[in-house]
Amino acid sequence: MAAYETDVETHKAKLADIDDESGDENTERGNWSSKLDFLLSCLGYAVGLGNVWRFPYLCYRNGGGAFFIPYCIALAFLGIPIFLLELAIGQYSSSGPFTCWKYSPIFTGIGYGMFIVSALVAIYYNMIIAWAFFYLFASFTDELPWQSCGDWSTNLCYDNVKILNKTWESCNGNNRWGKVWEANVTQGICYETGMLNKKEGVRAYLDADKAKDYFPRTLPSQEYFDNYVTGSGYSSGYDDLGGVRWQLALCYLLAFICVILALSKSIKTSGKVVYFTATFPYIVLVILFIRGLMLEGMEEGIRFYITPDLNRLSDAQVWKDAAVQIFFSLSASWGGLIALASYNKFHNDLLRDTLIVTFGNCLTSVFAGFVIFSYLGYLSTYMGLPVDEVAKSGPSLTFVVYPFAVTKMPISPLWAILFFVMLITLGVDSEFVLVETVITSLMDRFPKLRKYKLFTVMTCCLLFFLLGLTLTTDVCNNCKNCVLQFFVTQCDFIDRET
């Protein structure tokens, strides 16, 4: 009996050691150094670029404040349950997307689907981070390069939108000859539609409203992004590949170097990096919000953002957008949550972590909407246009609209630097987990690779970099929105239905 009691005490002592955060429960795969490492990694994975460039746009497009209703319902009945399910699968199996289905082999295809989606998105997502790096480096100057038209701009570039909008009003009744590329809208010249396509002499004239539609001017920030950064403006079609833009390729390489450094020792290093990358965006968002409250017209933008249109709730598209945004924002069903949770200790409180991350993610989206629309309200006032004409989604918001807005503010390089550093930290968190999902899956499938973690990480990143070089060409940048839409939404739903 004494020996039995001694064994029991010894077993309890071992369990106590296991529960201690300082030791690894799974000596083969390892565990998170602390619970906070895991929590911040999940939060950084969930809170990404979609919170800044997609959610605010969906709100304005789907009834403003009324969109919060289907969004919260989708969170309660879709987001939280699936988020909790994925964490549970990873934690209680201590396996990544490939091997967590070993007790139910019929579902193995789901794991392969998660692996493929994570790999494809990782290649494209890092290109967005590369764009942010490009803009960050370009912001270290006295005058932002996209503040006015430059050598990279076309004849449609116009950097004084105030004058442009006013001069169209006085365009009626003028009869002047000229050429489109020599046009000066301050003279009130209007051109016929056919001439615009042929670049020939003027033969007829349009009234002001039609001229504005047929002869659109473009912002310097739009042409800077299309012509100088991505080169998509120079592509004549999908059969015109163009060359690799070496400046963008170097930024793309830098983004992968950041991933390699963060994952050099797997979760032991990435778990510490997220202490900065997961918290710094909130500091910048607060700073940008305070600055946004000081801008003229900010109240118009915020009013546009939150004013509810309850009639929109009868539209099925609104509910679809809410469901897609929940999955997109929480990064559910991509395999990353399973990979992260697989390094948890067996008795970790999953429900607590789920509620903290899901509610934290959604509150971040709402707050980011206030920040973005305060600047859109300012830009709307400055340009003399309705808010809905300056509100954009996706790369156009983060790399065209906001950069143009900061050029009209004092100390514009400072606000540009803060914004693009925030974008980088938002992006790399998600990129860490996307690549970690691939690495974890491979190491679980081929356990011998665990001895060569750094080599495995470097090999995967090198392969992704080489495949992603096509994204630095003119034609691939021309279809960037198509790639984003397909891999972020369509692949997501295919993966869930597998």
GROMACS .gro file of C-alpha atoms in nm:
model
  498
    1MET     CA    1   0.000   0.000   0.000
    2ALA     CA    2   0.281   0.239   0.088
    3ALA     CA    3   0.449   0.169  -0.246
    4TYR     CA    4   0.119   0.234  -0.427
    5GLU     CA    5   0.071   0.565  -0.246
    6THR     CA    6   0.428   0.659  -0.335
    7ASP     CA    7   0.359   0.588  -0.704
    8VAL     CA    8   0.043   0.799  -0.690
    9GLU     CA    9   0.231   1.090  -0.536
   10THR     CA   10   0.504   1.054  -0.796
   11HIS     CA   11   0.243   1.058  -1.075
   12LYS     CA   12   0.079   1.368  -0.929
   13ALA     CA   13   0.416   1.538  -0.913
   14LYS     CA   14   0.476   1.461  -1.279
   15LEU     CA   15   0.135   1.601  -1.370
   16ALA     CA   16   0.215   1.914  -1.173
   17ASP     CA   17   0.538   1.949  -1.367
   18ILE     CA   18   0.348   1.907  -1.692
   19ASP     CA   19   0.095   2.175  -1.600
   20ASP     CA   20   0.379   2.412  -1.521
   21GLU     CA   21   0.420   2.646  -1.818
   22SER     CA   22   0.796   2.613  -1.801
   23GLY     CA   23   0.800   2.254  -1.928
   24ASP     CA   24   0.690   2.091  -2.254
   25GLU     CA   25   0.415   1.833  -2.226
   26ASN     CA   26   0.491   1.704  -2.574
   27THR     CA   27   0.868   1.662  -2.583
   28GLU     CA   28   0.868   1.550  -2.947
   29ARG     CA   29   0.675   1.844  -3.097
   30GLY     CA   30   0.715   2.100  -2.819
   31ASN     CA   31   0.458   2.333  -2.662
   32TRP     CA   32   0.402   2.705  -2.634
   33SER     CA   33   0.631   2.868  -2.380
   34SER     CA   34   0.330   3.039  -2.222
   35LYS     CA   35  -0.044   3.067  -2.272
   36LEU     CA   36  -0.004   3.429  -2.377
   37ASP     CA   37   0.221   3.321  -2.667
   38PHE     CA   38  -0.064   3.112  -2.806
   39LEU     CA   39  -0.331   3.374  -2.740
   40LEU     CA   40  -0.139   3.653  -2.914
   41SER     CA   41  -0.049   3.422  -3.204
   42CYS     CA   42  -0.417   3.341  -3.256
   43LEU     CA   43  -0.512   3.707  -3.229
   44GLY     CA   44  -0.239   3.809  -3.473
   45TYR     CA   45  -0.349   3.536  -3.715
   46ALA     CA   46  -0.713   3.643  -3.699
   47VAL     CA   47  -0.660   4.019  -3.702
   48GLY     CA   48  -0.516   4.091  -4.044
   49LEU     CA   49  -0.546   4.318  -4.344
   50GLY     CA   50  -0.909   4.222  -4.397
   51ASN     CA   51  -1.003   4.402  -4.077
   52VAL     CA   52  -0.873   4.728  -4.224
   53TRP     CA   53  -0.952   4.710  -4.593
   54ARG     CA   54  -1.256   4.483  -4.618
   55PHE     CA   55  -1.484   4.515  -4.316
   56PRO     CA   56  -1.536   4.896  -4.333
   57TYR     CA   57  -1.621   4.871  -4.702
   58LEU     CA   58  -1.872   4.589  -4.642
   59CYS     CA   59  -2.041   4.797  -4.373
   60TYR     CA   60  -2.097   5.095  -4.600
   61ARG     CA   61  -2.206   4.872  -4.891
   62ASN     CA   62  -2.449   4.667  -4.683
   63GLY     CA   63  -2.647   4.921  -4.486
   64GLY     CA   64  -2.395   5.081  -4.251
   65GLY     CA   65  -2.471   5.001  -3.889
   66ALA     CA   66  -2.738   4.753  -3.999
   67PHE     CA   67  -2.459   4.523  -4.121
   68PHE     CA   68  -2.358   4.467  -3.758
   69ILE     CA   69  -2.674   4.257  -3.709
   70PRO     CA   70  -2.599   3.979  -3.962
   71TYR     CA   71  -2.231   4.008  -3.875
   72CYS     CA   72  -2.293   3.937  -3.505
   73ILE     CA   73  -2.534   3.656  -3.589
   74ALA     CA   74  -2.276   3.498  -3.820
   75LEU     CA   75  -2.017   3.535  -3.544
   76ALA     CA   76  -2.238   3.361  -3.287
   77PHE     CA   77  -2.362   3.074  -3.504
   78LEU     CA   78  -2.071   3.024  -3.745
   79GLY     CA   79  -1.753   3.194  -3.632
   80ILE     CA   80  -1.731   3.097  -3.265
   81PRO     CA   81  -1.839   2.730  -3.306
   82ILE     CA   82  -1.602   2.660  -3.596
   83PHE     CA   83  -1.317   2.850  -3.431
   84LEU     CA   84  -1.364   2.644  -3.113
   85LEU     CA   85  -1.392   2.322  -3.314
   86GLU     CA   86  -1.063   2.379  -3.495
   87LEU     CA   87  -0.880   2.464  -3.173
   88ALA     CA   88  -1.021   2.151  -3.009
   89ILE     CA   89  -0.912   1.928  -3.299
   90GLY     CA   90  -0.559   2.064  -3.288
   91GLN     CA   91  -0.519   2.068  -2.910
   92TYR     CA   92  -0.659   1.724  -2.833
   93SER     CA   93  -0.483   1.550  -3.122
   94SER     CA   94  -0.152   1.738  -3.086
   95SER     CA   95  -0.133   1.719  -3.464
   96GLY     CA   96  -0.144   1.954  -3.761
   97PRO     CA   97  -0.392   1.951  -4.051
   98PHE     CA   98  -0.237   1.644  -4.217
   99THR     CA   99  -0.231   1.401  -3.926
  100CYS     CA  100  -0.511   1.521  -3.698
  101TRP     CA  101  -0.750   1.299  -3.897
  102LYS     CA  102  -0.554   0.979  -3.835
  103TYR     CA  103  -0.839   0.829  -3.631
  104SER     CA  104  -1.084   0.909  -3.911
  105PRO     CA  105  -0.889   0.868  -4.238
  106ILE     CA  106  -1.194   0.945  -4.451
  107PHE     CA  107  -1.152   1.313  -4.360
  108THR     CA  108  -0.784   1.329  -4.457
  109GLY     CA  109  -0.877   1.521  -4.771
  110ILE     CA  110  -0.984   1.814  -4.554
  111GLY     CA  111  -0.630   1.834  -4.418
  112TYR     CA  112  -0.482   1.836  -4.766
  113GLY     CA  113  -0.728   2.107  -4.867
  114MET     CA  114  -0.621   2.320  -4.570
  115PHE     CA  115  -0.256   2.264  -4.658
  116ILE     CA  116  -0.303   2.372  -5.020
  117VAL     CA  117  -0.513   2.679  -4.935
  118SER     CA  118  -0.263   2.795  -4.671
  119ALA     CA  119   0.028   2.753  -4.913
  120LEU     CA  120  -0.143   2.941  -5.196
  121VAL     CA  121  -0.262   3.224  -4.974
  122ALA     CA  122   0.084   3.251  -4.813
  123ILE     CA  123   0.239   3.315  -5.156
  124TYR     CA  124  -0.007   3.593  -5.242
  125TYR     CA  125  -0.043   3.740  -4.892
  126ASN     CA  126   0.329   3.803  -4.869
  127MET     CA  127   0.309   4.010  -5.187
  128ILE     CA  128   0.072   4.249  -5.010
  129ILE     CA  129   0.329   4.278  -4.731
  130ALA     CA  130   0.591   4.346  -5.000
  131TRP     CA  131   0.377   4.633  -5.132
  132ALA     CA  132   0.362   4.775  -4.779
  133PHE     CA  133   0.743   4.749  -4.748
  134PHE     CA  134   0.778   4.928  -5.083
  135TYR     CA  135   0.557   5.215  -4.966
  136LEU     CA  136   0.730   5.226  -4.628
  137PHE     CA  137   1.072   5.278  -4.783
  138ALA     CA  138   0.929   5.535  -5.026
  139SER     CA  139   0.783   5.732  -4.733
  140PHE     CA  140   1.123   5.826  -4.591
  141THR     CA  141   1.133   6.154  -4.780
  142ASP     CA  142   1.035   6.517  -4.737
  143GLU     CA  143   0.759   6.489  -4.997
  144LEU     CA  144   0.572   6.165  -5.063
  145PRO     CA  145   0.636   6.050  -5.422
  146TRP     CA  146   0.264   5.996  -5.495
  147GLN     CA  147   0.175   6.348  -5.379
  148SER     CA  148   0.190   6.478  -5.736
  149CYS     CA  149   0.215   6.335  -6.087
  150GLY     CA  150   0.563   6.216  -6.187
  151ASP     CA  151   0.758   6.045  -6.463
  152TRP     CA  152   0.556   5.727  -6.403
  153SER     CA  153   0.219   5.897  -6.460
  154THR     CA  154   0.007   5.915  -6.774
  155ASN     CA  155  -0.159   6.216  -6.933
  156LEU     CA  156  -0.474   6.145  -6.733
  157CYS     CA  157  -0.299   6.202  -6.401
  158TYR     CA  158  -0.426   6.506  -6.213
  159ASP     CA  159  -0.306   6.608  -5.870
  160ASN     CA  160  -0.542   6.896  -5.795
  161VAL     CA  161  -0.878   6.729  -5.756
  162LYS     CA  162  -1.039   7.043  -5.615
  163ILE     CA  163  -0.980   7.235  -5.938
  164LEU     CA  164  -1.074   6.934  -6.150
  165ASN     CA  165  -1.420   6.895  -5.996
  166LYS     CA  166  -1.495   7.267  -6.020
  167THR     CA  167  -1.375   7.322  -6.377
  168TRP     CA  168  -1.598   7.049  -6.516
  169GLU     CA  169  -1.892   7.263  -6.407
  170SER     CA  170  -1.787   7.540  -6.647
  171CYS     CA  171  -1.725   7.306  -6.937
  172ASN     CA  172  -2.057   7.370  -7.120
  173GLY     CA  173  -2.067   7.584  -7.430
  174ASN     CA  174  -1.693   7.594  -7.495
  175ASN     CA  175  -1.572   7.526  -7.847
  176ARG     CA  176  -1.199   7.465  -7.851
  177TRP     CA  177  -0.980   7.239  -8.062
  178GLY     CA  178  -0.700   7.040  -7.908
  179LYS     CA  179  -0.569   6.697  -7.819
  180VAL     CA  180  -0.658   6.489  -7.515
  181TRP     CA  181  -0.300   6.454  -7.397
  182GLU     CA  182  -0.256   6.830  -7.416
  183ALA     CA  183  -0.587   6.915  -7.255
  184ASN     CA  184  -0.604   7.162  -6.971
  185VAL     CA  185  -0.935   7.123  -6.792
  186THR     CA  186  -0.904   7.471  -6.644
  187GLN     CA  187  -0.984   7.599  -6.994
  188GLY     CA  188  -1.314   7.410  -6.991
  189ILE     CA  189  -1.241   7.185  -7.287
  190CYS     CA  190  -1.478   6.891  -7.354
  191TYR     CA  191  -1.422   6.606  -7.597
  192GLU     CA  192  -1.631   6.348  -7.781
  193THR     CA  193  -1.623   5.981  -7.683
  194GLY     CA  194  -1.473   5.835  -8.000
  195MET     CA  195  -1.183   6.076  -8.001
  196LEU     CA  196  -1.077   5.970  -7.656
  197ASN     CA  197  -1.006   5.617  -7.772
  198LYS     CA  198  -0.822   5.718  -8.090
  199LYS     CA  199  -0.621   6.006  -7.946
  200GLU     CA  200  -0.705   6.220  -8.248
  201GLY     CA  201  -0.820   6.577  -8.294
  202VAL     CA  202  -1.146   6.692  -8.142
  203ARG     CA  203  -1.457   6.687  -8.363
  204ALA     CA  204  -1.745   6.722  -8.121
  205TYR     CA  205  -1.809   6.827  -7.763
  206LEU     CA  206  -1.988   6.692  -7.458
  207ASP     CA  207  -2.159   6.862  -7.171
  208ALA     CA  208  -1.983   6.873  -6.835
  209ASP     CA  209  -2.144   6.564  -6.677
  210LYS     CA  210  -2.077   6.341  -6.977
  211ALA     CA  211  -1.727   6.475  -7.017
  212LYS     CA  212  -1.650   6.385  -6.659
  213ASP     CA  213  -1.761   6.026  -6.724
  214TYR     CA  214  -1.588   5.982  -7.059
  215PHE     CA  215  -1.269   6.166  -6.977
  216PRO     CA  216  -1.186   6.050  -6.622
  217ARG     CA  217  -0.881   6.186  -6.447
  218THR     CA  218  -0.683   5.962  -6.213
  219LEU     CA  219  -0.518   6.034  -5.880
  220PRO     CA  220  -0.137   6.036  -5.859
  221SER     CA  221  -0.158   5.767  -5.589
  222GLN     CA  222  -0.356   5.543  -5.828
  223GLU     CA  223  -0.103   5.579  -6.108
  224TYR     CA  224   0.188   5.542  -5.866
  225PHE     CA  225   0.047   5.208  -5.751
  226ASP     CA  226  -0.048   5.085  -6.098
  227ASN     CA  227   0.249   5.211  -6.298
  228TYR     CA  228   0.541   5.243  -6.058
  229VAL     CA  229   0.482   4.987  -5.782
  230THR     CA  230   0.305   4.696  -5.953
  231GLY     CA  231   0.338   4.782  -6.323
  232SER     CA  232  -0.018   4.666  -6.388
  233GLY     CA  233  -0.089   4.988  -6.577
  234TYR     CA  234   0.169   4.892  -6.841
  235SER     CA  235   0.029   4.545  -6.909
  236SER     CA  236  -0.165   4.520  -7.234
  237GLY     CA  237  -0.331   4.192  -7.139
  238TYR     CA  238  -0.283   3.851  -6.984
  239ASP     CA  239  -0.062   3.743  -7.274
  240ASP     CA  240   0.184   4.024  -7.195
  241LEU     CA  241   0.380   3.887  -6.899
  242GLY     CA  242   0.633   4.168  -6.873
  243GLY     CA  243   0.952   4.147  -6.671
  244VAL     CA  244   1.010   4.098  -6.300
  245ARG     CA  245   1.007   4.431  -6.116
  246TRP     CA  246   1.328   4.396  -5.917
  247GLN     CA  247   1.241   4.659  -5.652
  248LEU     CA  248   0.921   4.473  -5.573
  249ALA     CA  249   1.102   4.138  -5.585
  250LEU     CA  250   1.350   4.262  -5.322
  251CYS     CA  251   1.064   4.371  -5.097
  252TYR     CA  252   0.904   4.030  -5.151
  253LEU     CA  253   1.231   3.865  -5.051
  254LEU     CA  254   1.253   4.086  -4.741
  255ALA     CA  255   0.904   3.977  -4.638
  256PHE     CA  256   1.008   3.611  -4.655
  257ILE     CA  257   1.328   3.683  -4.463
  258CYS     CA  258   1.109   3.818  -4.182
  259VAL     CA  259   0.913   3.493  -4.189
  260ILE     CA  260   1.231   3.282  -4.175
  261LEU     CA  261   1.365   3.477  -3.877
  262ALA     CA  262   1.034   3.450  -3.691
  263LEU     CA  263   0.997   3.076  -3.755
  264SER     CA  264   1.364   2.980  -3.720
  265LYS     CA  265   1.284   2.786  -3.405
  266SER     CA  266   0.919   2.732  -3.485
  267ILE     CA  267   0.676   2.851  -3.217
  268LYS     CA  268   0.953   2.925  -2.968
  269THR     CA  269   1.058   3.230  -3.171
  270SER     CA  270   0.730   3.327  -3.338
  271GLY     CA  271   0.561   3.313  -2.996
  272LYS     CA  272   0.787   3.597  -2.881
  273VAL     CA  273   0.776   3.802  -3.201
  274VAL     CA  274   0.397   3.834  -3.177
  275TYR     CA  275   0.431   4.028  -2.852
  276PHE     CA  276   0.523   4.319  -3.078
  277THR     CA  277   0.350   4.239  -3.407
  278ALA     CA  278   0.013   4.159  -3.246
  279THR     CA  279   0.002   4.466  -3.021
  280PHE     CA  280   0.171   4.741  -3.222
  281PRO     CA  281  -0.116   4.773  -3.476
  282TYR     CA  282  -0.351   4.870  -3.192
  283ILE     CA  283  -0.116   5.148  -3.083
  284VAL     CA  284  -0.102   5.284  -3.437
  285LEU     CA  285  -0.479   5.253  -3.484
  286VAL     CA  286  -0.538   5.461  -3.171
  287ILE     CA  287  -0.288   5.725  -3.289
  288LEU     CA  288  -0.444   5.739  -3.636
  289PHE     CA  289  -0.793   5.759  -3.486
  290ILE     CA  290  -0.699   6.054  -3.264
  291ARG     CA  291  -0.547   6.228  -3.566
  292GLY     CA  292  -0.854   6.144  -3.774
  293LEU     CA  293  -1.084   6.310  -3.520
  294MET     CA  294  -0.900   6.637  -3.585
  295LEU     CA  295  -0.964   6.633  -3.960
  296GLU     CA  296  -1.228   6.844  -4.130
  297GLY     CA  297  -1.521   6.637  -4.250
  298MET     CA  298  -1.440   6.333  -4.038
  299GLU     CA  299  -1.791   6.334  -3.887
  300GLU     CA  300  -1.940   6.294  -4.235
  301GLY     CA  301  -1.737   5.980  -4.293
  302ILE     CA  302  -1.822   5.827  -3.955
  303ARG     CA  303  -2.190   5.911  -4.002
  304PHE     CA  304  -2.182   5.737  -4.337
  305TYR     CA  305  -2.015   5.435  -4.175
  306ILE     CA  306  -2.261   5.376  -3.890
  307THR     CA  307  -2.596   5.512  -4.017
  308PRO     CA  308  -2.816   5.199  -4.045
  309ASP     CA  309  -3.030   5.113  -4.344
  310LEU     CA  310  -3.249   4.835  -4.208
  311ASN     CA  311  -3.410   4.775  -4.547
  312ARG     CA  312  -3.083   4.615  -4.660
  313LEU     CA  313  -3.139   4.326  -4.418
  314SER     CA  314  -3.389   4.176  -4.663
  315ASP     CA  315  -3.111   4.132  -4.920
  316ALA     CA  316  -2.953   3.785  -4.916
  317GLN     CA  317  -2.623   3.932  -5.039
  318VAL     CA  318  -2.584   4.118  -4.710
  319TRP     CA  319  -2.605   3.794  -4.512
  320LYS     CA  320  -2.366   3.622  -4.749
  321ASP     CA  321  -2.114   3.905  -4.710
  322ALA     CA  322  -2.142   3.879  -4.331
  323ALA     CA  323  -2.077   3.504  -4.334
  324VAL     CA  324  -1.785   3.532  -4.577
  325GLN     CA  325  -1.630   3.814  -4.373
  326ILE     CA  326  -1.652   3.610  -4.051
  327PHE     CA  327  -1.464   3.319  -4.206
  328PHE     CA  328  -1.220   3.549  -4.383
  329SER     CA  329  -1.150   3.759  -4.074
  330LEU     CA  330  -1.119   3.472  -3.826
  331SER     CA  331  -0.912   3.271  -4.078
  332ALA     CA  332  -1.130   2.973  -3.999
  333SER     CA  333  -1.099   2.647  -4.196
  334TRP     CA  334  -0.755   2.727  -4.339
  335GLY     CA  335  -0.576   2.491  -4.099
  336GLY     CA  336  -0.385   2.761  -3.913
  337LEU     CA  337  -0.595   2.731  -3.598
  338ILE     CA  338  -0.541   2.355  -3.589
  339ALA     CA  339  -0.166   2.405  -3.632
  340LEU     CA  340  -0.147   2.667  -3.355
  341ALA     CA  341  -0.360   2.469  -3.110
  342SER     CA  342  -0.160   2.151  -3.173
  343TYR     CA  343   0.120   2.304  -2.964
  344ASN     CA  344  -0.111   2.365  -2.667
  345LYS     CA  345  -0.100   2.159  -2.352
  346PHE     CA  346  -0.386   1.914  -2.319
  347HIS     CA  347  -0.576   2.100  -2.046
  348ASN     CA  348  -0.559   2.450  -2.194
  349ASP     CA  349  -0.885   2.649  -2.162
  350LEU     CA  350  -1.009   2.653  -2.522
  351LEU     CA  351  -1.339   2.830  -2.462
  352ARG     CA  352  -1.169   3.124  -2.293
  353ASP     CA  353  -0.920   3.162  -2.577
  354THR     CA  354  -1.194   3.133  -2.839
  355LEU     CA  355  -1.407   3.407  -2.686
  356ILE     CA  356  -1.111   3.642  -2.637
  357VAL     CA  357  -0.983   3.604  -2.993
  358THR     CA  358  -1.318   3.610  -3.174
  359PHE     CA  359  -1.458   3.909  -2.987
  360GLY     CA  360  -1.122   4.087  -2.998
  361ASN     CA  361  -1.104   4.034  -3.373
  362CYS     CA  362  -1.455   4.165  -3.437
  363LEU     CA  363  -1.410   4.468  -3.212
  364THR     CA  364  -1.089   4.545  -3.399
  365SER     CA  365  -1.281   4.539  -3.728
  366VAL     CA  366  -1.541   4.781  -3.595
  367PHE     CA  367  -1.279   5.016  -3.451
  368ALA     CA  368  -1.075   5.006  -3.774
  369GLY     CA  369  -1.391   5.115  -3.955
  370PHE     CA  370  -1.409   5.431  -3.744
  371VAL     CA  371  -1.044   5.504  -3.819
  372ILE     CA  372  -1.071   5.449  -4.195
  373PHE     CA  373  -1.397   5.640  -4.241
  374SER     CA  374  -1.273   5.940  -4.046
  375TYR     CA  375  -1.007   5.978  -4.318
  376LEU     CA  376  -1.253   5.902  -4.597
  377GLY     CA  377  -1.479   6.176  -4.461
  378TYR     CA  378  -1.187   6.417  -4.472
  379LEU     CA  379  -1.099   6.312  -4.827
  380SER     CA  380  -1.464   6.345  -4.930
  381THR     CA  381  -1.474   6.702  -4.798
  382TYR     CA  382  -1.145   6.791  -4.963
  383MET     CA  383  -1.242   6.651  -5.304
  384GLY     CA  384  -1.601   6.774  -5.292
  385LEU     CA  385  -1.733   6.425  -5.359
  386PRO     CA  386  -1.981   6.202  -5.172
  387VAL     CA  387  -1.824   5.952  -4.933
  388ASP     CA  388  -1.943   5.657  -5.140
  389GLU     CA  389  -1.735   5.781  -5.436
  390VAL     CA  390  -1.410   5.776  -5.240
  391ALA     CA  391  -1.478   5.460  -5.036
  392LYS     CA  392  -1.300   5.158  -5.185
  393SER     CA  393  -1.224   4.801  -5.081
  394GLY     CA  394  -0.909   4.592  -5.093
  395PRO     CA  395  -0.573   4.724  -5.218
  396SER     CA  396  -0.738   5.039  -5.357
  397LEU     CA  397  -0.822   5.154  -5.005
  398THR     CA  398  -0.485   5.085  -4.845
  399PHE     CA  399  -0.254   5.172  -5.135
  400VAL     CA  400  -0.448   5.444  -5.320
  401VAL     CA  401  -0.715   5.623  -5.117
  402TYR     CA  402  -0.544   5.646  -4.777
  403PRO     CA  403  -0.198   5.735  -4.920
  404PHE     CA  404  -0.360   6.017  -5.119
  405ALA     CA  405  -0.543   6.140  -4.808
  406VAL     CA  406  -0.222   6.169  -4.604
  407THR     CA  407  -0.059   6.382  -4.875
  408LYS     CA  408  -0.306   6.657  -4.783
  409MET     CA  409  -0.207   6.649  -4.416
  410PRO     CA  410   0.082   6.824  -4.238
  411ILE     CA  411   0.389   6.604  -4.182
  412SER     CA  412   0.247   6.356  -4.432
  413PRO     CA  413   0.553   6.122  -4.436
  414LEU     CA  414   0.507   6.054  -4.063
  415TRP     CA  415   0.145   5.940  -4.104
  416ALA     CA  416   0.239   5.734  -4.408
  417ILE     CA  417   0.520   5.559  -4.218
  418LEU     CA  418   0.293   5.479  -3.923
  419PHE     CA  419   0.022   5.345  -4.151
  420PHE     CA  420   0.248   5.117  -4.354
  421VAL     CA  421   0.431   4.986  -4.048
  422MET     CA  422   0.087   4.897  -3.912
  423LEU     CA  423   0.000   4.717  -4.236
  424ILE     CA  424   0.326   4.521  -4.222
  425THR     CA  425   0.273   4.410  -3.862
  426LEU     CA  426  -0.088   4.319  -3.938
  427GLY     CA  427   0.024   4.113  -4.236
  428VAL     CA  428   0.327   3.931  -4.098
  429ASP     CA  429   0.128   3.787  -3.806
  430SER     CA  430  -0.104   3.611  -4.046
  431GLU     CA  431   0.184   3.516  -4.277
  432PHE     CA  432   0.373   3.354  -3.988
  433VAL     CA  433   0.081   3.120  -3.922
  434LEU     CA  434   0.014   3.046  -4.289
  435VAL     CA  435   0.373   2.929  -4.335
  436GLU     CA  436   0.374   2.759  -3.993
  437THR     CA  437   0.068   2.560  -4.101
  438VAL     CA  438   0.261   2.427  -4.400
  439ILE     CA  439   0.570   2.353  -4.189
  440THR     CA  440   0.372   2.180  -3.913
  441SER     CA  441   0.186   1.967  -4.166
  442LEU     CA  442   0.510   1.855  -4.331
  443MET     CA  443   0.683   1.780  -4.000
  444ASP     CA  444   0.389   1.575  -3.876
  445ARG     CA  445   0.381   1.384  -4.204
  446PHE     CA  446   0.759   1.341  -4.213
  447PRO     CA  447   0.878   1.347  -3.847
  448LYS     CA  448   1.247   1.332  -3.944
  449LEU     CA  449   1.216   1.692  -4.064
  450ARG     CA  450   1.187   1.808  -3.701
  451LYS     CA  451   1.564   1.774  -3.672
  452TYR     CA  452   1.602   2.026  -3.954
  453LYS     CA  453   1.346   2.293  -3.864
  454LEU     CA  454   1.542   2.590  -3.996
  455PHE     CA  455   1.630   2.409  -4.318
  456THR     CA  456   1.264   2.314  -4.370
  457VAL     CA  457   1.147   2.671  -4.310
  458MET     CA  458   1.409   2.814  -4.546
  459THR     CA  459   1.330   2.559  -4.817
  460CYS     CA  460   0.956   2.629  -4.803
  461CYS     CA  461   1.008   3.005  -4.806
  462LEU     CA  462   1.252   2.979  -5.097
  463LEU     CA  463   1.001   2.771  -5.293
  464PHE     CA  464   0.721   3.016  -5.214
  465PHE     CA  465   0.944   3.307  -5.313
  466LEU     CA  466   1.030   3.153  -5.650
  467LEU     CA  467   0.666   3.074  -5.721
  468GLY     CA  468   0.563   3.421  -5.608
  469LEU     CA  469   0.808   3.598  -5.838
  470THR     CA  470   0.539   3.575  -6.104
  471LEU     CA  471   0.336   3.813  -5.887
  472THR     CA  472   0.602   4.080  -5.940
  473THR     CA  473   0.541   4.085  -6.316
  474ASP     CA  474   0.310   4.336  -6.483
  475VAL     CA  475   0.043   4.091  -6.594
  476CYS     CA  476   0.011   3.915  -6.258
  477ASN     CA  477  -0.019   4.245  -6.077
  478ASN     CA  478  -0.292   4.335  -6.326
  479CYS     CA  479  -0.503   4.045  -6.198
  480LYS     CA  480  -0.425   4.099  -5.829
  481ASN     CA  481  -0.790   4.159  -5.735
  482CYS     CA  482  -0.896   3.840  -5.915
  483VAL     CA  483  -0.636   3.638  -5.724
  484LEU     CA  484  -0.743   3.790  -5.393
  485GLN     CA  485  -1.113   3.728  -5.455
  486PHE     CA  486  -1.060   3.367  -5.565
  487PHE     CA  487  -0.817   3.242  -5.304
  488VAL     CA  488  -0.966   3.428  -5.011
  489THR     CA  489  -1.335   3.358  -5.064
  490GLN     CA  490  -1.390   3.080  -5.316
  491CYS     CA  491  -1.113   2.852  -5.189
  492ASP     CA  492  -1.235   2.917  -4.836
  493PHE     CA  493  -1.584   2.789  -4.912
  494ILE     CA  494  -1.454   2.494  -5.117
  495ASP     CA  495  -1.237   2.395  -4.823
  496ARG     CA  496  -1.531   2.403  -4.582
  497GLU     CA  497  -1.749   2.199  -4.816
  498THR     CA  498  -1.483   1.932  -4.879
   0.00000   0.00000   0.00000
